[in-house]
PDB file of N, CA and C and ligand atoms in Angstrom:
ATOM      1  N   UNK U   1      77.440  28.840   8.440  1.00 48.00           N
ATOM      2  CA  UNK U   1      77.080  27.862   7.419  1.00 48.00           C
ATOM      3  C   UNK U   1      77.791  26.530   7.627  1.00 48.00           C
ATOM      4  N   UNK U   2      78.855  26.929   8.659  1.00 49.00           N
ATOM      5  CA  UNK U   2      79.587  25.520   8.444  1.00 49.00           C
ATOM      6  C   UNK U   2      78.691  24.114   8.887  1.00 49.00           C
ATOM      7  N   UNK U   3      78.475  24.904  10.428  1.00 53.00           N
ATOM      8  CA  UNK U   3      77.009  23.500  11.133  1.00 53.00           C
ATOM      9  C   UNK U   3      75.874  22.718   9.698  1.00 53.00           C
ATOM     10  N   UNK U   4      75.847  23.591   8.772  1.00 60.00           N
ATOM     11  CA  UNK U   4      74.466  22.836   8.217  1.00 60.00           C
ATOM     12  C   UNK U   4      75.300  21.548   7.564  1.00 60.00           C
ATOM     13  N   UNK U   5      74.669  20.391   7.463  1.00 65.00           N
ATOM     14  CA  UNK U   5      74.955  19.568   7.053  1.00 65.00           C
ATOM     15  C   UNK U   5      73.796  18.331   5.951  1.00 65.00           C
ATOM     16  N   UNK U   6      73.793  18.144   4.788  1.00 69.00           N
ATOM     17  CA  UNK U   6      73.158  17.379   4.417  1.00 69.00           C
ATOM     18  C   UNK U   6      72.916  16.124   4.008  1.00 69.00           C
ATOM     19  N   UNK U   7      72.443  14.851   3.940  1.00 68.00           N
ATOM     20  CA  UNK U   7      73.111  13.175   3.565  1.00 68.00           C
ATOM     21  C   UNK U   7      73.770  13.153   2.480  1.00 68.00           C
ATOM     22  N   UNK U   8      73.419  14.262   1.297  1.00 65.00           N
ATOM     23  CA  UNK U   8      74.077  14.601  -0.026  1.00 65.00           C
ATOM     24  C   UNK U   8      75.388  14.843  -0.065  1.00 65.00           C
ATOM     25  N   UNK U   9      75.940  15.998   1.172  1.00 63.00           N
ATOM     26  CA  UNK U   9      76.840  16.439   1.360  1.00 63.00           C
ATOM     27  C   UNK U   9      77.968  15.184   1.768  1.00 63.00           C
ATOM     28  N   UNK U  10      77.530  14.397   2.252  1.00 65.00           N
ATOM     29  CA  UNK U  10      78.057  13.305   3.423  1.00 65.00           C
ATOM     30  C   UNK U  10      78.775  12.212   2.576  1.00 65.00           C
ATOM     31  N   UNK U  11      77.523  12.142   1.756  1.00 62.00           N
ATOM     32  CA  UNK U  11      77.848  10.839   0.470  1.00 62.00           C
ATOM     33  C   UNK U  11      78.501  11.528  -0.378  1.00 62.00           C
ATOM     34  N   UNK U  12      78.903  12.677  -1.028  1.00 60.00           N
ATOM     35  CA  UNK U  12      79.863  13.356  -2.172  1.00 60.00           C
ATOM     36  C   UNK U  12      81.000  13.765  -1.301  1.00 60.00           C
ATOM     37  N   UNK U  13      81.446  13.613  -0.346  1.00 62.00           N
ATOM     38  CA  UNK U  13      82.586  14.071   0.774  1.00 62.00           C
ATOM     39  C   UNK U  13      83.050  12.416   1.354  1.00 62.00           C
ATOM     40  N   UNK U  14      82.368  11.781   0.914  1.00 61.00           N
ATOM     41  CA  UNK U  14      82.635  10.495   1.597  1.00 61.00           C
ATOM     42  C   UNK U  14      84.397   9.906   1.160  1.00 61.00           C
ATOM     43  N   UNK U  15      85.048   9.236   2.231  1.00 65.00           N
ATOM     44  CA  UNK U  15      86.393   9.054   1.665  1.00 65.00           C
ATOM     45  C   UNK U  15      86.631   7.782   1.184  1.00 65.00           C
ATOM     46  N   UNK U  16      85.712   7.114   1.011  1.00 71.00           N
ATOM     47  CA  UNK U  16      85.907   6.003   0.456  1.00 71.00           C
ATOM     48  C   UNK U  16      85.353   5.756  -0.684  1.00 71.00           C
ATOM     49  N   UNK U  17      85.715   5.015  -1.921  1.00 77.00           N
ATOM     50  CA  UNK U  17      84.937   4.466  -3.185  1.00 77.00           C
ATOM     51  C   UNK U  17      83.431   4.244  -3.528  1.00 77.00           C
ATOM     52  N   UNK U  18      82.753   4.209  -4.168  1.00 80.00           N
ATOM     53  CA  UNK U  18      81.734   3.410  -4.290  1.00 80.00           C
ATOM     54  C   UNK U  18      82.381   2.696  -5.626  1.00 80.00           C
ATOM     55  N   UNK U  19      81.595   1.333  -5.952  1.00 84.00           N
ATOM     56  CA  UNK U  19      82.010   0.621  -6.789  1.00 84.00           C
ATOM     57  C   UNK U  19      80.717   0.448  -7.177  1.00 84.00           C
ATOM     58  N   UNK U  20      81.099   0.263  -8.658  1.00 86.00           N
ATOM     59  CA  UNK U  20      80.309   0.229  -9.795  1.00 86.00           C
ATOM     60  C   UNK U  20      80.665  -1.137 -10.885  1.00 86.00           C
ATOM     61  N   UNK U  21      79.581  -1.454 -11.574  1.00 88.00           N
ATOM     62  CA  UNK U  21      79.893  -3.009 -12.202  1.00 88.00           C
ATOM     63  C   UNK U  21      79.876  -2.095 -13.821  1.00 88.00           C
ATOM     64  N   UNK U  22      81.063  -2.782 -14.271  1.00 92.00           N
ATOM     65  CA  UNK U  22      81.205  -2.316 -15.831  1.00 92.00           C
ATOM     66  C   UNK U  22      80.355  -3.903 -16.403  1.00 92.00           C
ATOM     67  N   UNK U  23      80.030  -3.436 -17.871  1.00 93.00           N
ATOM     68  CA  UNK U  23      79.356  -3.976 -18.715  1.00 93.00           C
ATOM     69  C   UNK U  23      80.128  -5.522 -19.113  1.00 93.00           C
ATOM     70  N   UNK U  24      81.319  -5.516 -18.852  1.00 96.00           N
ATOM     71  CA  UNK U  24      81.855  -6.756 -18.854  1.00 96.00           C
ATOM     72  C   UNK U  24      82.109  -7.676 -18.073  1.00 96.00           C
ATOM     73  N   UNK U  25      81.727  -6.820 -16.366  1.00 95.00           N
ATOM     74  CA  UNK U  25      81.626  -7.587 -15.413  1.00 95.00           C
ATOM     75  C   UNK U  25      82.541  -7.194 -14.636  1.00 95.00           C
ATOM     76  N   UNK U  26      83.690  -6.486 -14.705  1.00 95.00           N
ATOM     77  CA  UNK U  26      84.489  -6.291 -13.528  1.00 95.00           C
ATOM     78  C   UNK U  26      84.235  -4.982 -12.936  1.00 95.00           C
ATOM     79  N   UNK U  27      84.818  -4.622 -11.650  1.00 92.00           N
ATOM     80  CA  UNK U  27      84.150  -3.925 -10.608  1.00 92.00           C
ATOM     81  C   UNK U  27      85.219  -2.678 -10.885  1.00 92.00           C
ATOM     82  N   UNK U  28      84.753  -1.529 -10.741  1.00 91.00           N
ATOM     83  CA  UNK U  28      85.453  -0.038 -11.168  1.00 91.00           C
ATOM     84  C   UNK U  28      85.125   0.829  -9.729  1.00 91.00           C
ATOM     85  N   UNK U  29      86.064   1.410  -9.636  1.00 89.00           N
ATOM     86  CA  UNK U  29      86.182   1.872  -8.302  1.00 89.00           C
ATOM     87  C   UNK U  29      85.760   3.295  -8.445  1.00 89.00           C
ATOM     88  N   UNK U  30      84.662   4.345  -8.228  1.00 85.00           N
ATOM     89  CA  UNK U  30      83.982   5.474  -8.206  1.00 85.00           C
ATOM     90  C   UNK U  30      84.756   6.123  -6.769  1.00 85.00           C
ATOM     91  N   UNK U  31      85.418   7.215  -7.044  1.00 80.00           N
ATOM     92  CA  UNK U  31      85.668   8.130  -5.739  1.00 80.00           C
ATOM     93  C   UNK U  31      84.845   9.043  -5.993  1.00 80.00           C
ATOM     94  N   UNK U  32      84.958   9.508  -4.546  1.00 72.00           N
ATOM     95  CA  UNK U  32      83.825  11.000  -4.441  1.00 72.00           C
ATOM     96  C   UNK U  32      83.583  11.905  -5.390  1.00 72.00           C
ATOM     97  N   UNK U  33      85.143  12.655  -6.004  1.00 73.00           N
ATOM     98  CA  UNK U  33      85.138  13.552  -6.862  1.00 73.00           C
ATOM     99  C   UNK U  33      85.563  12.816  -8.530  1.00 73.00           C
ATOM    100  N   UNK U  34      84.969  11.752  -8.317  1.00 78.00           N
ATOM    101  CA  UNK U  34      84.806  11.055  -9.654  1.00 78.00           C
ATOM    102  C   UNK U  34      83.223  10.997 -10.226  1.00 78.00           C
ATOM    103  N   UNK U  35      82.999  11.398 -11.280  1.00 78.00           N
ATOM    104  CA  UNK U  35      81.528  10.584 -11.442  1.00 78.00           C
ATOM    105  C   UNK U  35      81.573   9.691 -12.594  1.00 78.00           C
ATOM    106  N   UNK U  36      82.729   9.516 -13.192  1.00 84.00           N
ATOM    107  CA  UNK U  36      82.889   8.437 -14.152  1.00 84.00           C
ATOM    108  C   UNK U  36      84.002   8.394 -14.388  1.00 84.00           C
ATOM    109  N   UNK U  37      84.789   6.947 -14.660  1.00 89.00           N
ATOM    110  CA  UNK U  37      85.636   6.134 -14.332  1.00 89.00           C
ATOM    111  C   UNK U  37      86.296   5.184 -15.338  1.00 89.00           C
ATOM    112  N   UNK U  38      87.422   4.780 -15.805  1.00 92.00           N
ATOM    113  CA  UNK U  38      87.478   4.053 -16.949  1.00 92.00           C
ATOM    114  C   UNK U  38      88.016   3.142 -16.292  1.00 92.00           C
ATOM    115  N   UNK U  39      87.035   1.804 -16.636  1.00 94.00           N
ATOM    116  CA  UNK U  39      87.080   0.265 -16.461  1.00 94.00           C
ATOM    117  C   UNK U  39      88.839  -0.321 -16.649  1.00 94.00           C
ATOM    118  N   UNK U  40      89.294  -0.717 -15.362  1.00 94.00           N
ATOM    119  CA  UNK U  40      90.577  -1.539 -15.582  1.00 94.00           C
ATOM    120  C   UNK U  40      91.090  -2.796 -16.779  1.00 94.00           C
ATOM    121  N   UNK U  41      89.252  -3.266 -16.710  1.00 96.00           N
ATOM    122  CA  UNK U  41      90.049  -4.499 -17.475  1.00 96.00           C
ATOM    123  C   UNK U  41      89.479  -4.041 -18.865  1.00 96.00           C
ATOM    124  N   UNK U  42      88.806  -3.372 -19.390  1.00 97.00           N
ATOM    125  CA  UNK U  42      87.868  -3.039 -20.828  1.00 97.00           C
ATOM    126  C   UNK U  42      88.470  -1.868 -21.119  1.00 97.00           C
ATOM    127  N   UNK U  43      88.452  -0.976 -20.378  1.00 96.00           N
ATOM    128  CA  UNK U  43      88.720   0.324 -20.653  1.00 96.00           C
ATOM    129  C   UNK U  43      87.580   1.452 -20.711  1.00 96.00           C
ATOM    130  N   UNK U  44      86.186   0.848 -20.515  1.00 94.00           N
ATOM    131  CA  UNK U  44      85.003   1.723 -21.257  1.00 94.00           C
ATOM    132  C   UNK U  44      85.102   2.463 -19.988  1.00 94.00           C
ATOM    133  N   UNK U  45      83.979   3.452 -20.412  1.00 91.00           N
ATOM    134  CA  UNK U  45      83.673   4.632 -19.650  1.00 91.00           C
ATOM    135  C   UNK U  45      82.765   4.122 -18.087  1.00 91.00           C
ATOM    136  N   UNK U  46      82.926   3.669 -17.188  1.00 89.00           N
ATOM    137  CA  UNK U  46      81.931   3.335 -16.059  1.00 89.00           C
ATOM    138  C   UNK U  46      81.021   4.711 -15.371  1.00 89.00           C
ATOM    139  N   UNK U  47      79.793   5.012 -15.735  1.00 82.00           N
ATOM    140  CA  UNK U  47      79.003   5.651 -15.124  1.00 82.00           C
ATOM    141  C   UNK U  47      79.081   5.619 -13.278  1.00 82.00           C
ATOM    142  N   UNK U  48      79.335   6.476 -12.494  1.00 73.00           N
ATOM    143  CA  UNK U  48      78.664   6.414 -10.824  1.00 73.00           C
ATOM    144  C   UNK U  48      76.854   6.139 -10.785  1.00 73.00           C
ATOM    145  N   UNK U  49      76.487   4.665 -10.460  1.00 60.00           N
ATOM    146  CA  UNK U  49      75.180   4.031 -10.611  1.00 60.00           C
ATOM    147  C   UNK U  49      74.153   5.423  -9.797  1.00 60.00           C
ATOM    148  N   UNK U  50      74.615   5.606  -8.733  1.00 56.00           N
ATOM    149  CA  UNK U  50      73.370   6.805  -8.132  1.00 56.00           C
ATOM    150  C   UNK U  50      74.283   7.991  -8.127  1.00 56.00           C
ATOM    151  N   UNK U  51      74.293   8.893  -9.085  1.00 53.00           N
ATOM    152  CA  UNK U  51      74.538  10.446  -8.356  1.00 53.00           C
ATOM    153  C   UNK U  51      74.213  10.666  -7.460  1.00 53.00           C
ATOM    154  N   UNK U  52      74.779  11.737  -6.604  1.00 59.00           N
ATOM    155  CA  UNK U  52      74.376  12.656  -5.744  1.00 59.00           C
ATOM    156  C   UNK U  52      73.206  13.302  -6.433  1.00 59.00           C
ATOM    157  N   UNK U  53      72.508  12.893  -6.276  1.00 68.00           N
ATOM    158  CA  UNK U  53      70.717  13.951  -6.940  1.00 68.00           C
ATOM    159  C   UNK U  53      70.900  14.949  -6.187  1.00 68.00           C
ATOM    160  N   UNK U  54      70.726  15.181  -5.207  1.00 75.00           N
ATOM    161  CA  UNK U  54      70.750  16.204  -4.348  1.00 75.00           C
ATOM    162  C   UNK U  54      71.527  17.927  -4.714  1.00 75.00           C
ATOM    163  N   UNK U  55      72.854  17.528  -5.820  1.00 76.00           N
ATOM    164  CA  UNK U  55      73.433  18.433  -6.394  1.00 76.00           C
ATOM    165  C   UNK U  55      72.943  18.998  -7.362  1.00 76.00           C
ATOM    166  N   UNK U  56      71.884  18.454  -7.735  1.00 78.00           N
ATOM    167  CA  UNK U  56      70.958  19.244  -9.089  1.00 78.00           C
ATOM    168  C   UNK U  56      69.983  20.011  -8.112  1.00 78.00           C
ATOM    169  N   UNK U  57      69.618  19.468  -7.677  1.00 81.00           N
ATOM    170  CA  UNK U  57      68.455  20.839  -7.066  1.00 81.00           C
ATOM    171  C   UNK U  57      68.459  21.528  -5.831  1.00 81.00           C
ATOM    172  N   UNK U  58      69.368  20.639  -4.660  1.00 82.00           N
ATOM    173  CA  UNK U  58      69.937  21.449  -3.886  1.00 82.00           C
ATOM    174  C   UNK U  58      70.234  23.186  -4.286  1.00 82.00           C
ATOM    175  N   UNK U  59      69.439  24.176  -3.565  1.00 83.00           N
ATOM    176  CA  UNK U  59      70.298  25.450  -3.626  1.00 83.00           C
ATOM    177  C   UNK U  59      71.265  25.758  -3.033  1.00 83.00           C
ATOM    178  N   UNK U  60      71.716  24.986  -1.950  1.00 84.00           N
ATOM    179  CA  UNK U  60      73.490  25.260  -1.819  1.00 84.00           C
ATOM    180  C   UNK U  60      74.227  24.324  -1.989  1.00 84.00           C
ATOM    181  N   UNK U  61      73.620  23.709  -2.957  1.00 82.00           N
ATOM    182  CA  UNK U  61      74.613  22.398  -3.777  1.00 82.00           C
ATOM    183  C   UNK U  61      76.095  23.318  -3.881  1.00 82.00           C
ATOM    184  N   UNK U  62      75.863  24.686  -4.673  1.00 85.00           N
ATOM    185  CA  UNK U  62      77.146  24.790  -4.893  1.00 85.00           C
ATOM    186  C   UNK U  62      78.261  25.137  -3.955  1.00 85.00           C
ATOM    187  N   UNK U  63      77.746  25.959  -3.025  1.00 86.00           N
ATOM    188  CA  UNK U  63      78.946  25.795  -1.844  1.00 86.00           C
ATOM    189  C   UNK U  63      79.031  24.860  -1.129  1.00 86.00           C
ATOM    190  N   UNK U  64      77.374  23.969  -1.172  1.00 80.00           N
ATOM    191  CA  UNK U  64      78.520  22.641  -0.261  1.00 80.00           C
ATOM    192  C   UNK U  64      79.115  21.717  -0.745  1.00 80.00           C
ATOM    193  N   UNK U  65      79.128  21.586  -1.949  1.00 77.00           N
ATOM    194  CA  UNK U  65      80.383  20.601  -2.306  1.00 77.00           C
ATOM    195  C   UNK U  65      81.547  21.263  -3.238  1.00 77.00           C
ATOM    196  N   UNK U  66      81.065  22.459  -3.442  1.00 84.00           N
ATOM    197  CA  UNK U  66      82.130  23.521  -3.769  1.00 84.00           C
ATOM    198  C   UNK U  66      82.103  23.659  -5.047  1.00 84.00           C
ATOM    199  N   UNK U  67      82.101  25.159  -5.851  1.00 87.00           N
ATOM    200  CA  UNK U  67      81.684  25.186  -7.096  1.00 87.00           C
ATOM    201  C   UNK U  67      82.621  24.470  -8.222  1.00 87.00           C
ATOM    202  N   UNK U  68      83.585  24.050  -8.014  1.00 84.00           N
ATOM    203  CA  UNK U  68      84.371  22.977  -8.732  1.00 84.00           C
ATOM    204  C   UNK U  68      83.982  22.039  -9.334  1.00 84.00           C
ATOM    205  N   UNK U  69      83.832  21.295  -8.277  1.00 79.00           N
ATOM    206  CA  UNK U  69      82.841  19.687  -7.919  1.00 79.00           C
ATOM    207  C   UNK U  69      81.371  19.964  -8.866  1.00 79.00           C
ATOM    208  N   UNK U  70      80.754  21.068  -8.481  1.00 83.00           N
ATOM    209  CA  UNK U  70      79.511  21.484  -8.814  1.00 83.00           C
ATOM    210  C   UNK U  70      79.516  21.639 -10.133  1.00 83.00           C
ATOM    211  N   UNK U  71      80.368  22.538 -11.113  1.00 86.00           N
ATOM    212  CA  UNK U  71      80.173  22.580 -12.161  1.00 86.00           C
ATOM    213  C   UNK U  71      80.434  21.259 -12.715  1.00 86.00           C
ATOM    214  N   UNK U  72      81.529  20.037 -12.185  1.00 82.00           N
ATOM    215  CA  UNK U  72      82.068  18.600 -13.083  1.00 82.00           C
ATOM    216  C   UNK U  72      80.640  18.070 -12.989  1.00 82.00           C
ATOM    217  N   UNK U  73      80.091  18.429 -12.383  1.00 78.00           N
ATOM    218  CA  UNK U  73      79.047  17.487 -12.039  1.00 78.00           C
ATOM    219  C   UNK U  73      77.885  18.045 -12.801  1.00 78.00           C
ATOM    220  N   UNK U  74      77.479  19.342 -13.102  1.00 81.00           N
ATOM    221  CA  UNK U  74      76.438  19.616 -14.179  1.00 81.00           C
ATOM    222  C   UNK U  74      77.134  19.444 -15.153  1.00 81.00           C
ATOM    223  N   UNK U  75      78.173  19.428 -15.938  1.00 84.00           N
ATOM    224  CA  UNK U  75      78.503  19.126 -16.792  1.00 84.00           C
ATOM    225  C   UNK U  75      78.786  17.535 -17.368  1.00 84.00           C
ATOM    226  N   UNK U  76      79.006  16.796 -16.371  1.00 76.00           N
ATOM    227  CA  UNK U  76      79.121  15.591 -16.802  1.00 76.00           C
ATOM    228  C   UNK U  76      77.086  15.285 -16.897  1.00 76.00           C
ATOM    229  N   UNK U  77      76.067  15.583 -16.238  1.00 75.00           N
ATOM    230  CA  UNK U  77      74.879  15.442 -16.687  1.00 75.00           C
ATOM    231  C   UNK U  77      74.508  16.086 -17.587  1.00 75.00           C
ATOM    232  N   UNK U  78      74.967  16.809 -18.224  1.00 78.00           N
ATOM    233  CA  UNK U  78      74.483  17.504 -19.729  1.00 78.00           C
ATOM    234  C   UNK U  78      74.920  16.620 -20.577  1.00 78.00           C
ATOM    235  N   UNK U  79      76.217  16.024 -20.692  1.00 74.00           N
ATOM    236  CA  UNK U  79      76.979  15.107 -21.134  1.00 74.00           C
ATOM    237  C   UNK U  79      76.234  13.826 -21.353  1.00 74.00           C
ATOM    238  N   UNK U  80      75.414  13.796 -20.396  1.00 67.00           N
ATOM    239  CA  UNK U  80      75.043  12.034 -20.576  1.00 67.00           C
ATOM    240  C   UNK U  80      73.987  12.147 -20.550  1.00 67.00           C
ATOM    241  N   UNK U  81      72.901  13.135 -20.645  1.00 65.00           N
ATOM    242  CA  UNK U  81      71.721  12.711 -20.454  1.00 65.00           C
ATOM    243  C   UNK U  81      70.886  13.186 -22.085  1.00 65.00           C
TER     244      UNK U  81
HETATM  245 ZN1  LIG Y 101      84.904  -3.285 -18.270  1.00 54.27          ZN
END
């Protein structure tokens, strides 16, 4: 299982940030095993603009990003949607 690899997998394993624009304008820094983030200069809650989609319907969403990750992540979409 280790060889399989998916772009989902790649982008939620990724080691660098994605950045996200809070509602007041300043830029909030999203890590991999973040999917939401509280704004430096406001404080509000910053959403990650694209999920990993791939972790909702993927069937080995959960071992490949590991059932940890997997559950923060259905749970933070029950949460917000
Ligand atoms: Zn803000």
């Amino acid at each position: 299982m280790s060889s399989l690899k998916c772009p989902g997998m790649e982008r939620i394993r990724a080691s660098f940030p994605d950045e996200a624009a809070c509602r007041c304008g300043a830029t909030v820094e999203l890590w991999p095993d973040e999917f939401e983030a509280r704004c430096p200069a406001c404080g509000a809650a910053v959403a990650r603009e694209a999920p990993p989609a791939c972790v909702e319907w993927c069937a080995a969403a959960r071992e490949c990003v590991g059932e940890a990750l997997h559950d923060r992540y259905m749970k933070h979409k029950k949460a917000t949607s």
